Amino acid sequence: MESKKMKSESVVPGEQKKTEFALGKTNIILIAVAFVVIVVGFLLMLGPGTTPEVYNPDIFSFRRIVLAPGIAFAGFVFMVYAIMRNSK
């Protein structure tokens, strides 16, 4: 009985099992690009705010209201694509 057990568990000395990751190298690169796009979108939203003493009309600029959220959203959509992409 022990010989059967030994045969099923025999491993060639010096041979290591290669670990398979769920995502390939291309997926990881695309995820990094998507992350950078998201960060750029959030950085474009930055700027001075409005205080009770001083009104800053820049808070309603095209860049902070339309462009930056659009870029961040595109980054999130691209992130989903990067994760779901089938790496061969």
Short mmCIF file of N, CA, C and O in Angstrom, two decimals:
data_model
loop_
_atom_site.label_atom_id
_atom_site.label_comp_id
_atom_site.label_asym_id
_atom_site.label_seq_id
_atom_site.Cartn_x
_atom_site.Cartn_y
_atom_site.Cartn_z
N MET A 1 0.82 -1.19 0.00
CA MET A 1 0.00 0.00 0.00
C MET A 1 0.87 1.26 0.00
O MET A 1 0.54 2.22 -0.64
N GLU A 2 1.98 1.20 0.72
CA GLU A 2 2.84 2.36 0.77
C GLU A 2 3.50 2.65 -0.57
O GLU A 2 3.76 3.79 -0.90
N SER A 3 3.76 1.63 -1.36
CA SER A 3 4.42 1.85 -2.64
C SER A 3 3.51 2.62 -3.60
O SER A 3 3.96 3.44 -4.37
N LYS A 4 2.19 2.36 -3.54
CA LYS A 4 1.26 3.11 -4.37
C LYS A 4 1.24 4.58 -3.95
O LYS A 4 1.19 5.47 -4.77
N LYS A 5 1.27 4.80 -2.67
CA LYS A 5 1.25 6.17 -2.17
C LYS A 5 2.52 6.89 -2.58
O LYS A 5 2.49 8.04 -2.99
N MET A 6 3.64 6.24 -2.53
CA MET A 6 4.90 6.84 -2.90
C MET A 6 4.94 7.16 -4.39
O MET A 6 5.47 8.18 -4.80
N LYS A 7 4.36 6.31 -5.23
CA LYS A 7 4.35 6.56 -6.67
C LYS A 7 3.53 7.80 -7.01
O LYS A 7 3.91 8.57 -7.87
N SER A 8 2.40 7.97 -6.37
CA SER A 8 1.54 9.10 -6.70
C SER A 8 2.13 10.43 -6.21
O SER A 8 1.82 11.47 -6.74
N GLU A 9 2.97 10.37 -5.20
CA GLU A 9 3.54 11.59 -4.65
C GLU A 9 4.98 11.81 -5.09
O GLU A 9 5.62 12.73 -4.62
N SER A 10 5.50 11.01 -5.99
CA SER A 10 6.90 11.15 -6.37
C SER A 10 7.10 12.44 -7.16
O SER A 10 6.32 12.80 -8.04
N VAL A 11 8.14 13.15 -6.81
CA VAL A 11 8.49 14.40 -7.46
C VAL A 11 9.92 14.31 -7.91
O VAL A 11 10.79 13.81 -7.19
N VAL A 12 10.19 14.78 -9.10
CA VAL A 12 11.55 14.76 -9.62
C VAL A 12 12.37 15.77 -8.82
O VAL A 12 11.97 16.93 -8.68
N PRO A 13 13.51 15.34 -8.28
CA PRO A 13 14.33 16.27 -7.49
C PRO A 13 14.81 17.45 -8.35
O PRO A 13 15.19 17.28 -9.50
N GLY A 14 14.78 18.64 -7.79
CA GLY A 14 15.25 19.82 -8.48
C GLY A 14 14.21 20.46 -9.39
O GLY A 14 14.44 21.52 -9.94
N GLU A 15 13.07 19.84 -9.57
CA GLU A 15 12.02 20.40 -10.43
C GLU A 15 11.03 21.16 -9.57
O GLU A 15 10.52 20.65 -8.59
N GLN A 16 10.78 22.41 -9.95
CA GLN A 16 9.84 23.23 -9.20
C GLN A 16 8.59 23.43 -10.04
O GLN A 16 8.66 23.53 -11.26
N LYS A 17 7.45 23.51 -9.38
CA LYS A 17 6.21 23.76 -10.08
C LYS A 17 6.14 25.23 -10.46
O LYS A 17 6.44 26.11 -9.65
N LYS A 18 5.74 25.52 -11.70
CA LYS A 18 5.61 26.89 -12.15
C LYS A 18 4.24 27.40 -11.73
O LYS A 18 3.22 26.77 -11.97
N THR A 19 4.22 28.55 -11.11
CA THR A 19 2.98 29.14 -10.63
C THR A 19 2.27 29.84 -11.77
O THR A 19 2.86 30.64 -12.48
N GLU A 20 1.00 29.55 -11.94
CA GLU A 20 0.18 30.21 -12.96
C GLU A 20 -0.63 31.31 -12.28
O GLU A 20 -1.36 31.06 -11.33
N PHE A 21 -0.51 32.53 -12.78
CA PHE A 21 -1.29 33.64 -12.27
C PHE A 21 -2.56 33.78 -13.10
O PHE A 21 -2.61 33.40 -14.26
N ALA A 22 -3.58 34.35 -12.50
CA ALA A 22 -4.85 34.52 -13.20
C ALA A 22 -4.73 35.56 -14.30
O ALA A 22 -5.42 35.47 -15.30
N LEU A 23 -3.85 36.54 -14.13
CA LEU A 23 -3.67 37.59 -15.12
C LEU A 23 -2.29 37.48 -15.74
O LEU A 23 -1.31 37.23 -15.04
N GLY A 24 -2.22 37.72 -17.04
CA GLY A 24 -0.94 37.65 -17.73
C GLY A 24 -0.19 38.97 -17.67
O GLY A 24 -0.65 39.96 -17.09
N LYS A 25 0.98 38.98 -18.29
CA LYS A 25 1.83 40.17 -18.29
C LYS A 25 1.14 41.34 -18.99
O LYS A 25 1.20 42.48 -18.53
N THR A 26 0.45 41.06 -20.09
CA THR A 26 -0.26 42.10 -20.82
C THR A 26 -1.36 42.71 -19.96
O THR A 26 -1.54 43.93 -19.96
N ASN A 27 -2.08 41.87 -19.22
CA ASN A 27 -3.14 42.37 -18.34
C ASN A 27 -2.56 43.31 -17.28
O ASN A 27 -3.15 44.36 -17.00
N ILE A 28 -1.44 42.94 -16.71
CA ILE A 28 -0.83 43.76 -15.66
C ILE A 28 -0.41 45.11 -16.22
O ILE A 28 -0.60 46.16 -15.59
N ILE A 29 0.15 45.12 -17.42
CA ILE A 29 0.57 46.38 -18.05
C ILE A 29 -0.65 47.26 -18.33
O ILE A 29 -0.63 48.47 -18.07
N LEU A 30 -1.72 46.66 -18.84
CA LEU A 30 -2.94 47.43 -19.12
C LEU A 30 -3.56 47.97 -17.84
O LEU A 30 -4.09 49.08 -17.81
N ILE A 31 -3.51 47.19 -16.76
CA ILE A 31 -4.02 47.66 -15.48
C ILE A 31 -3.21 48.86 -14.99
O ILE A 31 -3.76 49.83 -14.46
N ALA A 32 -1.89 48.81 -15.16
CA ALA A 32 -1.04 49.93 -14.76
C ALA A 32 -1.37 51.18 -15.57
O ALA A 32 -1.44 52.30 -15.01
N VAL A 33 -1.60 51.02 -16.86
CA VAL A 33 -1.96 52.17 -17.71
C VAL A 33 -3.31 52.74 -17.26
O VAL A 33 -3.47 53.97 -17.15
N ALA A 34 -4.26 51.88 -16.98
CA ALA A 34 -5.58 52.34 -16.52
C ALA A 34 -5.45 53.08 -15.20
O ALA A 34 -6.11 54.11 -14.99
N PHE A 35 -4.61 52.58 -14.31
CA PHE A 35 -4.40 53.24 -13.02
C PHE A 35 -3.82 54.65 -13.23
O PHE A 35 -4.25 55.60 -12.57
N VAL A 36 -2.88 54.78 -14.14
CA VAL A 36 -2.28 56.10 -14.41
C VAL A 36 -3.34 57.05 -14.98
O VAL A 36 -3.40 58.22 -14.60
N VAL A 37 -4.20 56.55 -15.87
CA VAL A 37 -5.27 57.39 -16.44
C VAL A 37 -6.23 57.85 -15.34
O VAL A 37 -6.64 59.01 -15.32
N ILE A 38 -6.56 56.97 -14.42
CA ILE A 38 -7.44 57.34 -13.31
C ILE A 38 -6.79 58.42 -12.45
O ILE A 38 -7.43 59.40 -12.07
N VAL A 39 -5.52 58.24 -12.15
CA VAL A 39 -4.81 59.23 -11.32
C VAL A 39 -4.75 60.57 -12.03
O VAL A 39 -4.95 61.63 -11.41
N VAL A 40 -4.51 60.57 -13.35
CA VAL A 40 -4.49 61.83 -14.10
C VAL A 40 -5.86 62.51 -14.03
O VAL A 40 -5.95 63.73 -13.85
N GLY A 41 -6.92 61.73 -14.14
CA GLY A 41 -8.26 62.30 -14.03
C GLY A 41 -8.49 62.96 -12.68
O GLY A 41 -9.05 64.07 -12.60
N PHE A 42 -8.06 62.31 -11.62
CA PHE A 42 -8.23 62.90 -10.29
C PHE A 42 -7.33 64.12 -10.10
O PHE A 42 -7.72 65.08 -9.43
N LEU A 43 -6.14 64.09 -10.67
CA LEU A 43 -5.25 65.25 -10.55
C LEU A 43 -5.82 66.46 -11.29
O LEU A 43 -5.62 67.61 -10.86
N LEU A 44 -6.51 66.22 -12.40
CA LEU A 44 -7.13 67.33 -13.13
C LEU A 44 -8.27 67.96 -12.34
O LEU A 44 -8.64 69.12 -12.58
N MET A 45 -8.85 67.23 -11.41
CA MET A 45 -9.92 67.79 -10.58
C MET A 45 -9.40 68.70 -9.48
O MET A 45 -10.17 69.45 -8.87
N LEU A 46 -8.11 68.61 -9.19
CA LEU A 46 -7.55 69.41 -8.10
C LEU A 46 -7.57 70.90 -8.43
O LEU A 46 -7.49 71.30 -9.58
N GLY A 47 -7.63 71.68 -7.41
CA GLY A 47 -7.59 73.13 -7.56
C GLY A 47 -8.08 73.80 -6.31
O GLY A 47 -8.62 73.15 -5.40
N PRO A 48 -7.92 75.09 -6.25
CA PRO A 48 -8.38 75.80 -5.05
C PRO A 48 -9.90 75.79 -4.98
O PRO A 48 -10.60 75.81 -5.98
N GLY A 49 -10.38 75.76 -3.77
CA GLY A 49 -11.83 75.75 -3.55
C GLY A 49 -12.36 77.14 -3.26
O GLY A 49 -11.65 78.13 -3.36
N THR A 50 -13.60 77.18 -2.90
CA THR A 50 -14.25 78.44 -2.55
C THR A 50 -14.43 78.50 -1.04
O THR A 50 -14.83 77.52 -0.42
N THR A 51 -14.14 79.64 -0.47
CA THR A 51 -14.33 79.85 0.96
C THR A 51 -15.46 80.86 1.15
O THR A 51 -15.85 81.55 0.20
N PRO A 52 -15.98 80.97 2.35
CA PRO A 52 -17.03 81.98 2.58
C PRO A 52 -16.56 83.41 2.31
O PRO A 52 -17.35 84.28 1.94
N GLU A 53 -15.25 83.65 2.44
CA GLU A 53 -14.72 84.99 2.22
C GLU A 53 -14.45 85.26 0.74
O GLU A 53 -14.63 86.38 0.27
N VAL A 54 -13.99 84.25 0.02
CA VAL A 54 -13.58 84.45 -1.37
C VAL A 54 -14.28 83.42 -2.25
O VAL A 54 -14.19 82.22 -2.02
N TYR A 55 -14.97 83.93 -3.28
CA TYR A 55 -15.62 83.04 -4.25
C TYR A 55 -14.65 82.77 -5.39
O TYR A 55 -14.07 83.69 -5.95
N ASN A 56 -14.49 81.50 -5.74
CA ASN A 56 -13.59 81.12 -6.83
C ASN A 56 -14.43 80.48 -7.93
O ASN A 56 -14.89 79.35 -7.78
N PRO A 57 -14.64 81.17 -9.05
CA PRO A 57 -15.47 80.61 -10.12
C PRO A 57 -14.79 79.44 -10.84
O PRO A 57 -15.44 78.74 -11.62
N ASP A 58 -13.52 79.18 -10.56
CA ASP A 58 -12.80 78.08 -11.20
C ASP A 58 -13.35 76.71 -10.80
O ASP A 58 -13.09 75.73 -11.48
N ILE A 59 -14.11 76.64 -9.72
CA ILE A 59 -14.66 75.35 -9.31
C ILE A 59 -15.68 74.84 -10.31
O ILE A 59 -15.98 73.65 -10.34
N PHE A 60 -16.20 75.72 -11.16
CA PHE A 60 -17.16 75.32 -12.18
C PHE A 60 -16.55 75.32 -13.58
O PHE A 60 -17.27 75.43 -14.57
N SER A 61 -15.23 75.19 -13.67
CA SER A 61 -14.58 75.21 -14.98
C SER A 61 -14.84 73.90 -15.73
O SER A 61 -15.15 72.86 -15.14
N PHE A 62 -14.69 73.95 -17.04
CA PHE A 62 -14.88 72.78 -17.89
C PHE A 62 -13.94 71.65 -17.49
O PHE A 62 -14.33 70.48 -17.45
N ARG A 63 -12.72 72.00 -17.15
CA ARG A 63 -11.72 70.99 -16.79
C ARG A 63 -12.13 70.21 -15.55
O ARG A 63 -12.02 68.98 -15.50
N ARG A 64 -12.65 70.90 -14.54
CA ARG A 64 -12.98 70.24 -13.27
C ARG A 64 -14.35 69.59 -13.25
O ARG A 64 -14.58 68.68 -12.46
N ILE A 65 -15.26 70.04 -14.10
CA ILE A 65 -16.63 69.52 -14.08
C ILE A 65 -16.84 68.45 -15.15
O ILE A 65 -17.56 67.48 -14.93
N VAL A 66 -16.22 68.58 -16.31
CA VAL A 66 -16.49 67.68 -17.43
C VAL A 66 -15.29 66.83 -17.79
O VAL A 66 -15.37 65.59 -17.84
N LEU A 67 -14.17 67.46 -18.05
CA LEU A 67 -13.00 66.76 -18.57
C LEU A 67 -12.42 65.76 -17.58
O LEU A 67 -12.22 64.58 -17.91
N ALA A 68 -12.12 66.20 -16.37
CA ALA A 68 -11.48 65.33 -15.38
C ALA A 68 -12.35 64.13 -14.99
O ALA A 68 -11.85 63.00 -14.99
N PRO A 69 -13.64 64.31 -14.70
CA PRO A 69 -14.45 63.11 -14.40
C PRO A 69 -14.58 62.18 -15.60
O PRO A 69 -14.63 60.96 -15.44
N GLY A 70 -14.61 62.74 -16.80
CA GLY A 70 -14.68 61.90 -18.01
C GLY A 70 -13.43 61.05 -18.18
O GLY A 70 -13.51 59.87 -18.52
N ILE A 71 -12.27 61.64 -17.93
CA ILE A 71 -11.01 60.90 -18.02
C ILE A 71 -10.94 59.83 -16.93
O ILE A 71 -10.53 58.69 -17.20
N ALA A 72 -11.34 60.17 -15.72
CA ALA A 72 -11.32 59.18 -14.63
C ALA A 72 -12.28 58.03 -14.94
O ALA A 72 -11.95 56.86 -14.73
N PHE A 73 -13.47 58.35 -15.45
CA PHE A 73 -14.44 57.31 -15.80
C PHE A 73 -13.90 56.41 -16.91
O PHE A 73 -14.04 55.19 -16.86
N ALA A 74 -13.26 57.02 -17.91
CA ALA A 74 -12.66 56.23 -18.99
C ALA A 74 -11.58 55.31 -18.43
O ALA A 74 -11.43 54.17 -18.88
N GLY A 75 -10.83 55.78 -17.44
CA GLY A 75 -9.82 54.94 -16.80
C GLY A 75 -10.44 53.75 -16.09
O GLY A 75 -9.92 52.64 -16.15
N PHE A 76 -11.57 53.97 -15.41
CA PHE A 76 -12.25 52.86 -14.74
C PHE A 76 -12.80 51.85 -15.74
O PHE A 76 -12.71 50.64 -15.53
N VAL A 77 -13.35 52.34 -16.84
CA VAL A 77 -13.85 51.43 -17.88
C VAL A 77 -12.70 50.64 -18.49
O VAL A 77 -12.80 49.43 -18.71
N PHE A 78 -11.59 51.32 -18.73
CA PHE A 78 -10.42 50.64 -19.28
C PHE A 78 -9.85 49.62 -18.29
O PHE A 78 -9.32 48.59 -18.69
N MET A 79 -9.98 49.91 -17.01
CA MET A 79 -9.52 48.97 -15.98
C MET A 79 -10.33 47.67 -16.05
O MET A 79 -9.76 46.58 -15.95
N VAL A 80 -11.63 47.78 -16.24
CA VAL A 80 -12.48 46.60 -16.38
C VAL A 80 -12.05 45.80 -17.61
O VAL A 80 -11.92 44.58 -17.56
N TYR A 81 -11.80 46.50 -18.72
CA TYR A 81 -11.33 45.82 -19.93
C TYR A 81 -9.99 45.12 -19.67
O TYR A 81 -9.77 43.99 -20.10
N ALA A 82 -9.08 45.80 -18.98
CA ALA A 82 -7.75 45.25 -18.73
C ALA A 82 -7.83 43.98 -17.88
O ALA A 82 -7.07 43.03 -18.08
N ILE A 83 -8.76 43.94 -16.96
CA ILE A 83 -8.91 42.75 -16.11
C ILE A 83 -9.58 41.62 -16.89
O ILE A 83 -9.19 40.47 -16.77
N MET A 84 -10.58 41.96 -17.69
CA MET A 84 -11.35 40.94 -18.39
C MET A 84 -10.69 40.44 -19.68
O MET A 84 -11.10 39.42 -20.21
N ARG A 85 -9.68 41.14 -20.17
CA ARG A 85 -9.02 40.76 -21.43
C ARG A 85 -8.45 39.35 -21.30
O ARG A 85 -7.80 39.02 -20.32
N ASN A 86 -8.67 38.56 -22.33
CA ASN A 86 -8.19 37.18 -22.33
C ASN A 86 -6.73 37.17 -22.79
O ASN A 86 -6.44 37.44 -23.95
N SER A 87 -5.83 36.85 -21.89
CA SER A 87 -4.42 36.75 -22.25
C SER A 87 -4.12 35.32 -22.68
O SER A 87 -4.49 34.37 -22.03
N LYS A 88 -3.47 35.22 -23.81
CA LYS A 88 -3.21 33.88 -24.37
C LYS A 88 -1.82 33.39 -24.04
O LYS A 88 -0.90 34.04 -23.82
#
